[in-house]
GROMACS .gro file of C-alpha atoms in nm:
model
  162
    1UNK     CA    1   0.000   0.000   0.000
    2UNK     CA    2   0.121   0.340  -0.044
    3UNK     CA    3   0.194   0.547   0.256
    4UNK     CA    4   0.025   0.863   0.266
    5UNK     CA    5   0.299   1.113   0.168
    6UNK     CA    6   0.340   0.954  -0.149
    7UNK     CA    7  -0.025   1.037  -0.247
    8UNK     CA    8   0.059   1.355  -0.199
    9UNK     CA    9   0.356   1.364  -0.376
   10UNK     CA   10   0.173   1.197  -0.633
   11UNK     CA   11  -0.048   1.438  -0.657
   12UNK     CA   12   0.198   1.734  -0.666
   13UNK     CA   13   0.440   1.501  -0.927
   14UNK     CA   14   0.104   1.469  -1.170
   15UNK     CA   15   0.093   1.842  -1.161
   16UNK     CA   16   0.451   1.901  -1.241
   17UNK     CA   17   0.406   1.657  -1.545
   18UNK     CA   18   0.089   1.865  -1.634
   19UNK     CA   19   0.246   2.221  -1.666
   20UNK     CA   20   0.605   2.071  -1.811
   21UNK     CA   21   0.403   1.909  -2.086
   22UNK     CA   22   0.281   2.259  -2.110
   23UNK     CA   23   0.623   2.387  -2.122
   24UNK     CA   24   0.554   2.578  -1.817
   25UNK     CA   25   0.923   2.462  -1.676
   26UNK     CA   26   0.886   2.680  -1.385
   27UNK     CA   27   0.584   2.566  -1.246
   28UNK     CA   28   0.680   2.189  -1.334
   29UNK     CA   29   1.013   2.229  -1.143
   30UNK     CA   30   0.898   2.365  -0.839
   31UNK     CA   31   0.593   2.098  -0.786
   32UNK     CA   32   0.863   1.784  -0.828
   33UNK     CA   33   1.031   1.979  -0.606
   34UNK     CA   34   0.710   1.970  -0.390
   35UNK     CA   35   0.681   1.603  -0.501
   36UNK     CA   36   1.022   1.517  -0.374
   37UNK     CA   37   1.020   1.715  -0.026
   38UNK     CA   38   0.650   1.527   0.053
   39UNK     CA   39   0.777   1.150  -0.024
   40UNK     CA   40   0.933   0.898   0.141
   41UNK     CA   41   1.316   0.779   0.031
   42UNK     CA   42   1.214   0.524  -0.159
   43UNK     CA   43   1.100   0.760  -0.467
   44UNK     CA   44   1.309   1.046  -0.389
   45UNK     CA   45   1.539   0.994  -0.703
   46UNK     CA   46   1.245   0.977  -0.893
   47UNK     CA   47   1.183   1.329  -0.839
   48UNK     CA   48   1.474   1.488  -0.842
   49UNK     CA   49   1.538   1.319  -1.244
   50UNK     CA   50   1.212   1.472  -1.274
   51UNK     CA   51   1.374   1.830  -1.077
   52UNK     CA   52   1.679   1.809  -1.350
   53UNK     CA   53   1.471   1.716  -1.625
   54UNK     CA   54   1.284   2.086  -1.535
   55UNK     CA   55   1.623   2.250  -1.486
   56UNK     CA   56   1.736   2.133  -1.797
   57UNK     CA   57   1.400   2.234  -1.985
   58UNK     CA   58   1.452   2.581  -1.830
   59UNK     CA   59   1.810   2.619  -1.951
   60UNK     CA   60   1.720   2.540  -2.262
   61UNK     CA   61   1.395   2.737  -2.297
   62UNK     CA   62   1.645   3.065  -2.238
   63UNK     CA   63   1.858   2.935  -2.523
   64UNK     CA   64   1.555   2.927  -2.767
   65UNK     CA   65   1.440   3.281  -2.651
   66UNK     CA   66   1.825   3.408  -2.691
   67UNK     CA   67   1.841   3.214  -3.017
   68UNK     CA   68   1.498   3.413  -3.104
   69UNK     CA   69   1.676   3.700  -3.063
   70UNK     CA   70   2.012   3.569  -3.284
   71UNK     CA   71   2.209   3.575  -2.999
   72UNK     CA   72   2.382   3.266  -3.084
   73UNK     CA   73   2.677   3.277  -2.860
   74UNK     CA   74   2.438   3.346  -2.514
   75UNK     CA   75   2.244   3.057  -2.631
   76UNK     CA   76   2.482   2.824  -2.724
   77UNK     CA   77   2.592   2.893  -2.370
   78UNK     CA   78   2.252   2.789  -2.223
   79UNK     CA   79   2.230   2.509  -2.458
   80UNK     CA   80   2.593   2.395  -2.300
   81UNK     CA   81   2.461   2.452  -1.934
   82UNK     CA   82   2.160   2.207  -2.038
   83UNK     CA   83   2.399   1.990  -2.137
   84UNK     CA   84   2.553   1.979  -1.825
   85UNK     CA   85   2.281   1.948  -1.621
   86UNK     CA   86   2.063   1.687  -1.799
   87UNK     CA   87   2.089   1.321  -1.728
   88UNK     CA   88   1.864   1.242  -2.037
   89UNK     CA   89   2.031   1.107  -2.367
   90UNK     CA   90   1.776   1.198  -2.594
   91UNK     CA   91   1.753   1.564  -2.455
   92UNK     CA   92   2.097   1.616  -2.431
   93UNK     CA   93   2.105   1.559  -2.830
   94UNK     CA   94   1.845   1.769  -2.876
   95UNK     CA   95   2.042   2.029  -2.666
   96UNK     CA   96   2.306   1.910  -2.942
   97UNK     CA   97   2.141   2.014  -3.257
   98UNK     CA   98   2.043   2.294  -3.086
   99UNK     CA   99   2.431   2.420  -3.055
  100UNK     CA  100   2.465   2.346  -3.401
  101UNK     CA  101   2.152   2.556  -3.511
  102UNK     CA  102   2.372   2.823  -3.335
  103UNK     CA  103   2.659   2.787  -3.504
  104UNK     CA  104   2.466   2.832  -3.834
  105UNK     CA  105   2.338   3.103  -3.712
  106UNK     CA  106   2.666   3.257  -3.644
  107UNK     CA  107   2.739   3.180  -4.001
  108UNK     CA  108   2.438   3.324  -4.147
  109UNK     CA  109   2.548   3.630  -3.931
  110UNK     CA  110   2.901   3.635  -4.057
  111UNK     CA  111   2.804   3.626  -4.419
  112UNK     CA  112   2.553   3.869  -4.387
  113UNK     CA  113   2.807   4.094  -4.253
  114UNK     CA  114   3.060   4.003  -4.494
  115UNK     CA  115   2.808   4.122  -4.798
  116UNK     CA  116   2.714   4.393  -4.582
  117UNK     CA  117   3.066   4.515  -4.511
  118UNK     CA  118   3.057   4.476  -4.963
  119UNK     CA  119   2.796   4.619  -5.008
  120UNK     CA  120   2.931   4.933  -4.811
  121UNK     CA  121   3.253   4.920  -4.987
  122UNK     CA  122   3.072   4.899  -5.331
  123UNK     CA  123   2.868   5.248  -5.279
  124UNK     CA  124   3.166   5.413  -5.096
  125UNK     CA  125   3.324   5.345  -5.374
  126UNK     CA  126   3.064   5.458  -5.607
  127UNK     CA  127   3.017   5.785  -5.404
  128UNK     CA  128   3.390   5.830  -5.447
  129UNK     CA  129   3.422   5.792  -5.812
  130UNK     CA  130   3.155   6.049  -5.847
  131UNK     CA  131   3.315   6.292  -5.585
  132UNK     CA  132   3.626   6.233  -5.808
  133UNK     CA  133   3.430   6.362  -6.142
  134UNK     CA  134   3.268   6.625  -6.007
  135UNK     CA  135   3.612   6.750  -5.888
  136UNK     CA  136   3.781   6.681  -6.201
  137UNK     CA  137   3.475   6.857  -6.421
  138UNK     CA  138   3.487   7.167  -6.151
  139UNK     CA  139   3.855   7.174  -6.154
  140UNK     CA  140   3.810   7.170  -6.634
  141UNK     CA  141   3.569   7.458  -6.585
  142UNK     CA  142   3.743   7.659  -6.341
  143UNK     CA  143   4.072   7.684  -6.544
  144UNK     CA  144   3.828   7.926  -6.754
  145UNK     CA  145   3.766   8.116  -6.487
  146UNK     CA  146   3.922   8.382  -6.195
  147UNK     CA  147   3.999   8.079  -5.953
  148UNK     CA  148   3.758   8.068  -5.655
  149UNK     CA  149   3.871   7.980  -5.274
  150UNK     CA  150   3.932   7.693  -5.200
  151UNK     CA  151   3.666   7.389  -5.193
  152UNK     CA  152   3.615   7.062  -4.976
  153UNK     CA  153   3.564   6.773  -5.156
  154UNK     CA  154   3.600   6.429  -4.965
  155UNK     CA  155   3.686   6.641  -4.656
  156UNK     CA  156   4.024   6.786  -4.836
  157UNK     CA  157   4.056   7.149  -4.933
  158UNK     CA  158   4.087   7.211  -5.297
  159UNK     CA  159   4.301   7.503  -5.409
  160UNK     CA  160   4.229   7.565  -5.760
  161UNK     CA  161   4.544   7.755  -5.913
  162UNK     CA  162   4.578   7.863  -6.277
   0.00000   0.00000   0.00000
């Protein structure tokens, strides 16, 4: 027969199951933790798997929300601490792949700068071949003319001398 602590720890273990099938980690970790504190010894290491198993679950939730955001190095991080804290197999390789999302994420983000940092080069380089002709067309008209003072162009003066 089952003593009467371990209905209630029963109880509170059902509800942790309930809100981390939910994803609610949070809640799910602290009623195990309820669960565990309420039985006898004999199923105490079946709630504390159950306490890590929420740990781990809330480790990793902060790595999705930080991956979310494309911080890929914060939640690789998380991802790692998972890792380290789960005793599971299966969600440790889940924790895994999701390290290696991250580090195609920090690809994505390193090529995108790349053709970025291009694409900048590309229309400085435009704007400075026109800067270039306009200076070279001013500098053609002005030999026609009583020299002005002197111009910036590209942050240089310009002294215009016949």
């Amino acid at each position: 027969e089952i003593d009467e602590k371990d209905k209630k720890a029963e109880i509170m273990y059902a509800v942790g199951l309930k809100a981390f099938n939910i994803k609610d980690y949070e809640l799910a970790k602290a009623k195990f933790k309820e669960a565990y504190y309420q039985c006898t010894p004999h199923y105490e290491q079946k709630y504390k798997d159950y306490i890590i198993k929420a740990e781990a679950a809330i480790l990793n939730a902060e790595g999705d929300a930080l991956f979310r955001d494309e911080k890929y190095e914060e939640a690789m991080k998380k991802y790692q601490e998972a890792i380290d804290t789960s005793h599971d197999v299966s969600d440790i390789n889940i924790y895994k792949k999701n390290i290696s999302e991250c580090f195609i994420g920090l690809a994505r983000q390193f090529f995108d700068q790349k053709n970025a940092l291009k694409s900048f080069t590309t229309s400085q380089n435009i704007r400075l071949f026109f800067a270039k002709s306009f200076c070279q067309k001013l500098s053609i008209f002005i030999t026609f003319f009583i020299p002005p003072p002197p111009i910036f162009c590209q942050g240089h003066a310009i002294l215009f001398t016949l």
